[in-house]
Coordinates of C-alpha atoms and ligand atoms in Angstrom, one line a residue:
X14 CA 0.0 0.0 0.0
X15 CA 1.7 3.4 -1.0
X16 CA 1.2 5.6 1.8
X17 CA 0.9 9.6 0.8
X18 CA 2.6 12.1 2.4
X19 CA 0.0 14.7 2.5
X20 CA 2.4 17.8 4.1
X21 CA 4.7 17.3 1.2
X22 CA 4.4 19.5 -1.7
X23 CA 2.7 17.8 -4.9
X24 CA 5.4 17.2 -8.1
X25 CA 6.2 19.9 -10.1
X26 CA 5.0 18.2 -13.3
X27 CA 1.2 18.4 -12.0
X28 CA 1.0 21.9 -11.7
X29 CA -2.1 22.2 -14.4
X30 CA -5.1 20.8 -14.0
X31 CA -5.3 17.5 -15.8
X32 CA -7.2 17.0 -19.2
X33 CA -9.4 14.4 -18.9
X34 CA -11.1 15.0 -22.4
X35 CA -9.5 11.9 -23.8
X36 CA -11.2 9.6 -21.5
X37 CA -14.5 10.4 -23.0
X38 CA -16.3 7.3 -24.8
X39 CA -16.7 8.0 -28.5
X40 CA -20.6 8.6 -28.3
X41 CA -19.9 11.1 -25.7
X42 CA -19.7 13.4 -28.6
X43 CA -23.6 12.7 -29.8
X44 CA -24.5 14.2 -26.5
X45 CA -23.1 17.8 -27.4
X46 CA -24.5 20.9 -25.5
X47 CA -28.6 21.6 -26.0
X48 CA -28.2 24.8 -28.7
X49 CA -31.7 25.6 -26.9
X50 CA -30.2 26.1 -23.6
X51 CA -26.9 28.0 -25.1
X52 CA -29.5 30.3 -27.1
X53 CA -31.5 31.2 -24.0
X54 CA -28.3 31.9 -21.9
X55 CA -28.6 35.1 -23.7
X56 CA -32.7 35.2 -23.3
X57 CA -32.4 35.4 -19.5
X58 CA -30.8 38.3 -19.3
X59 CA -32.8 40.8 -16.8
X60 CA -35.7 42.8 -18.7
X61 CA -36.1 40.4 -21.7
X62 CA -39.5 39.2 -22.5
X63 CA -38.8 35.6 -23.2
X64 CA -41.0 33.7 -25.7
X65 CA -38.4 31.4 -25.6
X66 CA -38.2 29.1 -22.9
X67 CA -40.8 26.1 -22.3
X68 CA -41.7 26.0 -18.4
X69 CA -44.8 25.9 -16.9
X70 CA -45.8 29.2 -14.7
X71 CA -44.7 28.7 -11.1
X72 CA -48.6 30.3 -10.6
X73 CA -49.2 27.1 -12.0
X74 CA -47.9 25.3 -9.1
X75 CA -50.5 24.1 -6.3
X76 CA -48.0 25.3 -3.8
X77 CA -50.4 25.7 -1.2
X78 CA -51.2 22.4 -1.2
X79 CA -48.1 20.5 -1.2
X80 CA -47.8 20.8 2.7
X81 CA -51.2 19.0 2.8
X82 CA -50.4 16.1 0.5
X83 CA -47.0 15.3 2.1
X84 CA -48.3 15.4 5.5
X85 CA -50.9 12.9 4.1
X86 CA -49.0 10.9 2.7
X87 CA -46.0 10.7 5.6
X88 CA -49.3 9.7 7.8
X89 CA -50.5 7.2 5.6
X90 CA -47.7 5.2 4.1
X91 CA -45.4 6.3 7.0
X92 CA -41.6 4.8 6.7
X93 CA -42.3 3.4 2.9
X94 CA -42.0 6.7 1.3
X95 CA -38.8 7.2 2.7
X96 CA -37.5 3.4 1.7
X97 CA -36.7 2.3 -1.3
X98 CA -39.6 0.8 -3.9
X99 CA -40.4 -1.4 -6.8
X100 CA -38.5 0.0 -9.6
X101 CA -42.2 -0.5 -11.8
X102 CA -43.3 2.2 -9.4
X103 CA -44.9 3.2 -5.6
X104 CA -48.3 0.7 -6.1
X105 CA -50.8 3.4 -4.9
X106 CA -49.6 5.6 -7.1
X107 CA -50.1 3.2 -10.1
X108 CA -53.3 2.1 -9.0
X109 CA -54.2 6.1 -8.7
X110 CA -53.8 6.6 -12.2
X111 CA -55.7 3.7 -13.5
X112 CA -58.4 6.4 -13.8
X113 CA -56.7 9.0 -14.6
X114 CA -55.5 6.7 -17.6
X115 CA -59.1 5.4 -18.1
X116 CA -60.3 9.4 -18.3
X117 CA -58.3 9.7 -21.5
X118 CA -59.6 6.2 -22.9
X119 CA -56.6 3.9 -22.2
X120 CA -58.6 1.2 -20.1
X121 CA -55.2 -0.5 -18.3
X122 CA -54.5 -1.9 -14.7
X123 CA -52.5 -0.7 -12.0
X124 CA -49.4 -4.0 -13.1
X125 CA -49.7 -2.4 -16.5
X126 CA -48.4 1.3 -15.7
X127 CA -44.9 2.0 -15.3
X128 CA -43.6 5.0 -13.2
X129 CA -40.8 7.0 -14.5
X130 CA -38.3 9.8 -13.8
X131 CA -40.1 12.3 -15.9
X132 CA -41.6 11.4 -19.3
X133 CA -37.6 11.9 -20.0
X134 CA -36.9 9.1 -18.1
X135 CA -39.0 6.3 -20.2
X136 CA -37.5 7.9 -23.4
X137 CA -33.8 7.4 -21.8
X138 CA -35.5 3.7 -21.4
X139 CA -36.4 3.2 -24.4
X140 CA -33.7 4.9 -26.3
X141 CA -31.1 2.0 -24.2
X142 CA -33.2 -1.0 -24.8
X143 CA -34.1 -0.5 -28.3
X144 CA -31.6 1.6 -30.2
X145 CA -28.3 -0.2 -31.7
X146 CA -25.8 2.0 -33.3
X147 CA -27.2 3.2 -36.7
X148 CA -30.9 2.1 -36.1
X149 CA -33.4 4.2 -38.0
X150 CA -35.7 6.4 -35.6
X151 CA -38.4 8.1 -37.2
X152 CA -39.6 11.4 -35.8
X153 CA -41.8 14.3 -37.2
X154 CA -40.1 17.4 -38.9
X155 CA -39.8 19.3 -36.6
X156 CA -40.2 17.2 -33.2
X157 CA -38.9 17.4 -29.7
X158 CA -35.3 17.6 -29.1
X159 CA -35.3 16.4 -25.6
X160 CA -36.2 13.1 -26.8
X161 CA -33.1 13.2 -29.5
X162 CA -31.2 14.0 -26.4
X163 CA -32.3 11.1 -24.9
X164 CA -31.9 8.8 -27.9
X165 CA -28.2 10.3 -29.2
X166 CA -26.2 8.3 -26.8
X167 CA -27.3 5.0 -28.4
X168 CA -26.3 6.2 -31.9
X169 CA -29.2 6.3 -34.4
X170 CA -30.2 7.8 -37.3
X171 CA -32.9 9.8 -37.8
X172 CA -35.7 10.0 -40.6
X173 CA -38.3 12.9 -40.5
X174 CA -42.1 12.3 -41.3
X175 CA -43.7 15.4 -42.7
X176 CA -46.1 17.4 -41.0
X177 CA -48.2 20.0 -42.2
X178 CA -51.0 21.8 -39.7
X179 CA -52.9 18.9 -38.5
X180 CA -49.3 17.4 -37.6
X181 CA -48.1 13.9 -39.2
X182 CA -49.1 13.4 -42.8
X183 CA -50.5 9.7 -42.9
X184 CA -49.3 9.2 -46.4
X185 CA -45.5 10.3 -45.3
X186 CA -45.7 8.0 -42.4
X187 CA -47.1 4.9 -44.4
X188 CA -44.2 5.7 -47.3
X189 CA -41.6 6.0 -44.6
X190 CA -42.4 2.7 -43.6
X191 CA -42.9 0.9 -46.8
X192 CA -39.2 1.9 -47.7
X193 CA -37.2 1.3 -44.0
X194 CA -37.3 -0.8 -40.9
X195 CA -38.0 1.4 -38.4
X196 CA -36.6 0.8 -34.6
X197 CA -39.7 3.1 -33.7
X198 CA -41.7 6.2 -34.3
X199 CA -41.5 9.3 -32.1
X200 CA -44.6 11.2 -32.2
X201 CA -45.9 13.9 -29.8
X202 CA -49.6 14.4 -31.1
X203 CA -51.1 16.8 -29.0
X204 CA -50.3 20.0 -28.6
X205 CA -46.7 19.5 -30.1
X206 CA -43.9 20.2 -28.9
X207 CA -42.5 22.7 -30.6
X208 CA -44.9 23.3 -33.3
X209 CA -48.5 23.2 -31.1
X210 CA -50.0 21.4 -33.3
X211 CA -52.6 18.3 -32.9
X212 CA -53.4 15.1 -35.3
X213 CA -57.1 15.1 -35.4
X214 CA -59.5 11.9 -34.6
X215 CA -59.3 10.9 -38.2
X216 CA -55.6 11.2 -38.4
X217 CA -54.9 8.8 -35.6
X218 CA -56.9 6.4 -36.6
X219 CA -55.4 6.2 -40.1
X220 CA -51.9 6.3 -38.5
X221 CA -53.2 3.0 -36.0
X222 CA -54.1 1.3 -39.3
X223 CA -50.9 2.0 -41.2
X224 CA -48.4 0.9 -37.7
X225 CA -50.9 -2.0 -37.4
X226 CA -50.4 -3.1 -41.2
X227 CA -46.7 -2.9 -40.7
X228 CA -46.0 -4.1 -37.3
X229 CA -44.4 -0.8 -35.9
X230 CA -43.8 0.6 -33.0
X231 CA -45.4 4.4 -31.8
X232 CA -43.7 6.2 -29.1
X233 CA -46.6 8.5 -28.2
X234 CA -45.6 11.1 -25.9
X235 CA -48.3 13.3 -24.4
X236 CA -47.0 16.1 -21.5
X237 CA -49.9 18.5 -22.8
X238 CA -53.5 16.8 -23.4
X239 CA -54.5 17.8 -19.8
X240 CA -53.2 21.6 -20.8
X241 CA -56.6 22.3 -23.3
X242 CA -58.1 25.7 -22.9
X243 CA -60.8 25.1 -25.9
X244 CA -62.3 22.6 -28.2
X245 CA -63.1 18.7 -27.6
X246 CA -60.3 16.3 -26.3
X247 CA -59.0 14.0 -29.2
X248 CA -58.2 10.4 -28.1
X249 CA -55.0 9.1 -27.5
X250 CA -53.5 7.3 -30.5
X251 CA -52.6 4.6 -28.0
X252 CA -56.4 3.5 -28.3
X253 CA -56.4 2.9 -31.7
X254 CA -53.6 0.7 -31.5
X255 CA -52.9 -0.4 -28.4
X256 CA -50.5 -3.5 -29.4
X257 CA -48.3 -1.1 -30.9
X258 CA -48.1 1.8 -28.9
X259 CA -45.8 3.0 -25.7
X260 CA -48.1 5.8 -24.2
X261 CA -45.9 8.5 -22.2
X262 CA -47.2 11.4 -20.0
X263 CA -46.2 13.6 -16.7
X264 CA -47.0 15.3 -13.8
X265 CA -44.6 17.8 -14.8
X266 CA -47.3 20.0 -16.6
X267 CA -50.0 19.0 -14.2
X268 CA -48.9 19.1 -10.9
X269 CA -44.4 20.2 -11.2
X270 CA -41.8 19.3 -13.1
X271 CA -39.3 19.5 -10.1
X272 CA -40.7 16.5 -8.4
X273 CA -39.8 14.5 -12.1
X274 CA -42.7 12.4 -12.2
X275 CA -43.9 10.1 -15.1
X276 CA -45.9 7.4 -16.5
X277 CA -46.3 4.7 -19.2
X278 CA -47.7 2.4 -20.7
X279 CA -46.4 -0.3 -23.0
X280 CA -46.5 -3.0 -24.7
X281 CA -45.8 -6.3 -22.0
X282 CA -42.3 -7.2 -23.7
X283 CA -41.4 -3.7 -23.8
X284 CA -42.6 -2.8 -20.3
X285 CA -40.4 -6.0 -18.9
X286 CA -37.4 -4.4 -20.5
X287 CA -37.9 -0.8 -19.4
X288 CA -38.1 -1.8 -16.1
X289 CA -35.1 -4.0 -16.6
X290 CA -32.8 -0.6 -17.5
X291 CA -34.5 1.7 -15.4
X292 CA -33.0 -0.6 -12.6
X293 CA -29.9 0.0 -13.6
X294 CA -30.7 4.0 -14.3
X295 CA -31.8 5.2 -11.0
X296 CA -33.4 2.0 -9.4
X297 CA -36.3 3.8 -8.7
X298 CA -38.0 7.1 -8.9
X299 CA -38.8 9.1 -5.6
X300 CA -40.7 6.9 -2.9
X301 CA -42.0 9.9 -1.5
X302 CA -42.6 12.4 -4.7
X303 CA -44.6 9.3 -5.9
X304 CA -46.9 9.0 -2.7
X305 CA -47.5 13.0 -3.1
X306 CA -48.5 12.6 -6.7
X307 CA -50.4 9.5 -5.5
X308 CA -52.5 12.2 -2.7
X309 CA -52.8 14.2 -5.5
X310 CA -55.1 12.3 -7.4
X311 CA -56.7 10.6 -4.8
X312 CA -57.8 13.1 -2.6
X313 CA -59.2 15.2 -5.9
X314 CA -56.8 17.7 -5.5
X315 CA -56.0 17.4 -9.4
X316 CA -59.5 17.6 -10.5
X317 CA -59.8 21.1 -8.5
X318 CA -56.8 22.0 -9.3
X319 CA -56.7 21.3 -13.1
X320 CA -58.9 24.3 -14.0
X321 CA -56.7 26.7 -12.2
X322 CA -53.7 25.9 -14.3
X323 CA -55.9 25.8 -17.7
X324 CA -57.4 29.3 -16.5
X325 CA -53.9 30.9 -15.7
X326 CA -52.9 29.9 -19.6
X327 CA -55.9 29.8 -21.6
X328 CA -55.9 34.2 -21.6
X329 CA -52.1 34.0 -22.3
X330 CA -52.8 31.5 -25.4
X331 CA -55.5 33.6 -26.8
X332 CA -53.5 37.5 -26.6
X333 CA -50.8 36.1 -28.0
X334 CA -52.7 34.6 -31.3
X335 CA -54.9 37.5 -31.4
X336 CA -51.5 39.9 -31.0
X337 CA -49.8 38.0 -33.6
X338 CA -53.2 38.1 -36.3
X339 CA -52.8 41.7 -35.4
X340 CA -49.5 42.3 -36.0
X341 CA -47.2 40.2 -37.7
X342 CA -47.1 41.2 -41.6
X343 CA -48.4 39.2 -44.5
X344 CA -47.1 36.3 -45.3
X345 CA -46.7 35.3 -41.8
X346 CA -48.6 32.3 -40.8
X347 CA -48.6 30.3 -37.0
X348 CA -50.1 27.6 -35.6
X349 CA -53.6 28.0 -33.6
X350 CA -53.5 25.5 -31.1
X351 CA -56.1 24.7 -28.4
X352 CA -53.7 24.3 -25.5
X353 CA -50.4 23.6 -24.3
X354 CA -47.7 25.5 -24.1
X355 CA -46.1 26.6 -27.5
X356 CA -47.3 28.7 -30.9
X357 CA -45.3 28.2 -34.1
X358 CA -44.8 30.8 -36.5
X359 CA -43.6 30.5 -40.1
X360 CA -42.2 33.6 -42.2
X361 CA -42.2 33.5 -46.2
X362 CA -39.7 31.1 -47.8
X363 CA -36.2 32.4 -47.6
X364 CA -37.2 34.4 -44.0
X365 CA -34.1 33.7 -41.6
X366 CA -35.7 33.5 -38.4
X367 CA -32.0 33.1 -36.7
X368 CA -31.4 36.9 -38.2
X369 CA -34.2 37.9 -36.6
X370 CA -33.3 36.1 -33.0
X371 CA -30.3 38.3 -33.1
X372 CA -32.1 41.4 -33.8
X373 CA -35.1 41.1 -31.6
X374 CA -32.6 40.1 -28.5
X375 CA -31.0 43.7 -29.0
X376 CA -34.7 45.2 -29.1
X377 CA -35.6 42.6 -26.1
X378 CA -37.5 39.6 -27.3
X379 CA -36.5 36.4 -27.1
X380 CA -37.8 32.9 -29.1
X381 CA -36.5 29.9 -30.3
X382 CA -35.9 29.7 -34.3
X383 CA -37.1 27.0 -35.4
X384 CA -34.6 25.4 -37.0
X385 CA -33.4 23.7 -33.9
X386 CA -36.4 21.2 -34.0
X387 CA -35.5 19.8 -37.4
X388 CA -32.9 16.5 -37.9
X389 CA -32.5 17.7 -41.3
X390 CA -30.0 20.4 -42.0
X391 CA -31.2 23.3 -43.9
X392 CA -34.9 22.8 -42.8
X393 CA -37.1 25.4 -41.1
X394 CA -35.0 28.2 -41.1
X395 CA -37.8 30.6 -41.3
X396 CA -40.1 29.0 -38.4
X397 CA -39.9 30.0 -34.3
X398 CA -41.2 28.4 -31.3
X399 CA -43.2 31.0 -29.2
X400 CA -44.0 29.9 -25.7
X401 CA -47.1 31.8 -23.6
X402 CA -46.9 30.0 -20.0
X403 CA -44.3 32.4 -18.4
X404 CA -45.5 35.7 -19.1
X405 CA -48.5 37.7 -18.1
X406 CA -50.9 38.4 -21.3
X407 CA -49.9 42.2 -21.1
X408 CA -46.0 41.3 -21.3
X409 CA -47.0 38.5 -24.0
X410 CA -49.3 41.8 -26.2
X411 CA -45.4 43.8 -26.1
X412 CA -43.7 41.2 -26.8
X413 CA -45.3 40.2 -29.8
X414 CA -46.1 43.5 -31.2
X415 CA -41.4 44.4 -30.7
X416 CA -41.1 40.8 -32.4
X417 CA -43.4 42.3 -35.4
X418 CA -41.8 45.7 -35.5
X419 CA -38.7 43.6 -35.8
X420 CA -40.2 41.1 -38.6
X421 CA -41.3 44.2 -40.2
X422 CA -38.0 46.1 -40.1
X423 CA -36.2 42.4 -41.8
X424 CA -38.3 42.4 -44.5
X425 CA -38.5 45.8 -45.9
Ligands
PLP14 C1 -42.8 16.6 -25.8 C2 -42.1 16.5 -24.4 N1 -41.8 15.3 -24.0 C3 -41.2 15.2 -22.8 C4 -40.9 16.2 -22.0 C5 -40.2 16.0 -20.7 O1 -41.1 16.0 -19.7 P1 -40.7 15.5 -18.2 O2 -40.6 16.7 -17.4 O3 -41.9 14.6 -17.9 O4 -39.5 14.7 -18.2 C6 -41.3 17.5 -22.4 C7 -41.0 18.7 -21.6 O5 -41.1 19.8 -21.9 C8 -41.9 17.6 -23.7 O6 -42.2 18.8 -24.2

């Protein structure tokens, strides 16, 4: 055993720190640094209206509540919250969602919901058990980047599906799949992710038909369905086909995204190896976060709550589509979604919507261009992502009528 001498001074050949880039594993590099995050470092500086960002309101948050559910559930469940649990998830928790599940149409039992660390955490599942390096992936142009984050590490390439305003064209989908085997197919239909848009009734049911016919797998990933300020719910796609679909969703929209909560339901021979990685991933998610979500439902603290959350965003949704009809310049178009969080916009072809990022940070607005979203290089690059959850209507009003000024200014 070598014995160090801690008083004496360290060699002189270790006076710099050391290098440890070459240790990295080669798919390190996939990882890279989120070009979202790096463009809002500059958004957050103080007194810039940010359109750009995609959290929920903290107003959203039933913080007065929380005391209440963890003193409820620290009297009921006692020391098993603070223990560790089933990796498939805390069992009153998945038994609490069984209707929650049920009110969206997926008729499942408690043993067939899986909790997760945030919907994030099932993709990082799914990304390990079924992606081998150069796999095909196919996701809609544009579609989320989280979930490329979470798929990078195991090395796949990606094919887009088009998407026009009702989100995934059928036809794209079904030609897609005539001409590749697909490992899966990422699709977030409701109230996209970036774009806001939603597959309609009809749409789902021809996109069940076509991944029935050709034995594919969905990954349907739905944060937002809970988040609609107008117009009727649209069934999960998940219903339609439910052999062939992994359902995702969160508390992170409905109750917070801090406490990293999710759930899913899969397939049985997928479910058996998600659980299988998550063990190896985190063992488990929160004991305790779990038995407050769990309270949450229970003691109808959601269903009151719910309407307080749609009510603090449904006024944000609707300035900001009425300031942009009011104000951006012809040959402008966006998105007019019926809830969650996002609004796309979409200037004439040849608009360079990164230009304008630049200019409407100096006159202080901030979005996301939407060129970000795409796989493909050189697609988008007149689209932006507008978010409406964290500013008051008034704010949201300025900020769209600067972003027009600037628009205005770029194209004359
Ligand atoms: C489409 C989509 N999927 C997944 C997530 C991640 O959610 P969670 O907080 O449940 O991990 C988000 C978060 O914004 C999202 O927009």
């Amino acid at each position: 055993v070598e014995v160090i001498d801690m008083n004496k001074s360290a060699p002189a050949a270790v006076e710099s720190k050391p290098d440890f880039g070459y240790l990295l594993a080669e798919r390190t590099s996939n990882m890279g640094a989120s070009i979202i995050r790096e463009t809002l470092k500059v958004a957050s500086r103080p007194g810039i209206i940010s359109l750009g960002g995609g959290l929920p309101a903290p107003e959203s948050f039933p913080l007065e509540i929380i005391g209440e559910l963890t003193s409820r559930a620290l009297k009921k469940y006692k020391s098993l919250v603070l223990q560790y649990g089933p990796t498939e998830g805390f069992p009153p928790l998945r038994e609490a969602l069984v209707d929650l599940l049920a009110g969206r149409g997926i008729d499942v039992s408690a043993d067939d919901i899986i909790i997760s660390t945030g919907s994030q955490g099932a993709l990082l599942e799914i990304g390990k058990i079924l992606i081998s390096k150069g796999d095909k992936v196919a996701v809609e142009a544009p579609t989320y980047m989280g979930a490329l984050a979470a798929f990078n590490p195991y090395e796949p390439r990606y094919l887009s599906i088009e998407t026009d305003d009702d989100g995934v064209i059928p036809e794209s989908l079904d030609r897609l799949l005539s001409g590749h085997r697909v490992k899966f197919i990422y699709l977030v239909p409701t109230f996209q992710n970036p774009s806001g848009r939603t597959v309609p009734d009809s749409r789902r049911r021809e996109i069940a038909e076509i991944v029935i016919r050709h034995q594919a797998l969905i990954i349907e990933d739905d944060p937002y369905s809970a988040l609609r300020y107008r117009g009727k719910p649209v069934p999960p796609i998940k219903i339609y086909a439910p052999d062939n679909v992994v359902y995702l969703s969160t508390f992170s929209k409905i109750l917070s995204p801090g406490m990293r909560l999710g759930f899913c339901v899969a397939p049985p021979l997928i479910k058996k190896w998600m659980v299988l990685a998550k063990q190896g991933i985190d063992l488990h998610t929160s004991s305790l976060d779990q038995a407050i979500a769990s309270e949450y439902i229970t003691g109808g603290y959601l269903e009151r709550h719910l309407p307080t959350i749609v009510d603090v965003y449904r006024p944000r949704l609707e300035r900001m589509l009425a300031a942009i009809e009011s104000s951006f310049p012809d040959g402008f178009e966006s998105s007019h979604p019926e809830g969650g969080m996002f609004v796309w916009a979409a200037g004439p072809d040849g608009f360079d919507a990164e230009r304008l990022y630049w200019k409407a940070i100096d006159r202080g607005v901030a979005f996301i261009p939407g060129k970000y979203f795409y796989t493909e290089k050189g697609m988008g690059n007149e689209t932006m992502r507008l978010n409406f959850t964290m500013s008051d209507p008034e704010t949201l009003e300025r900020g769209i009528a600067i972003l027009a000024a600037v628009i205005k200014d770029e194209m004359n």
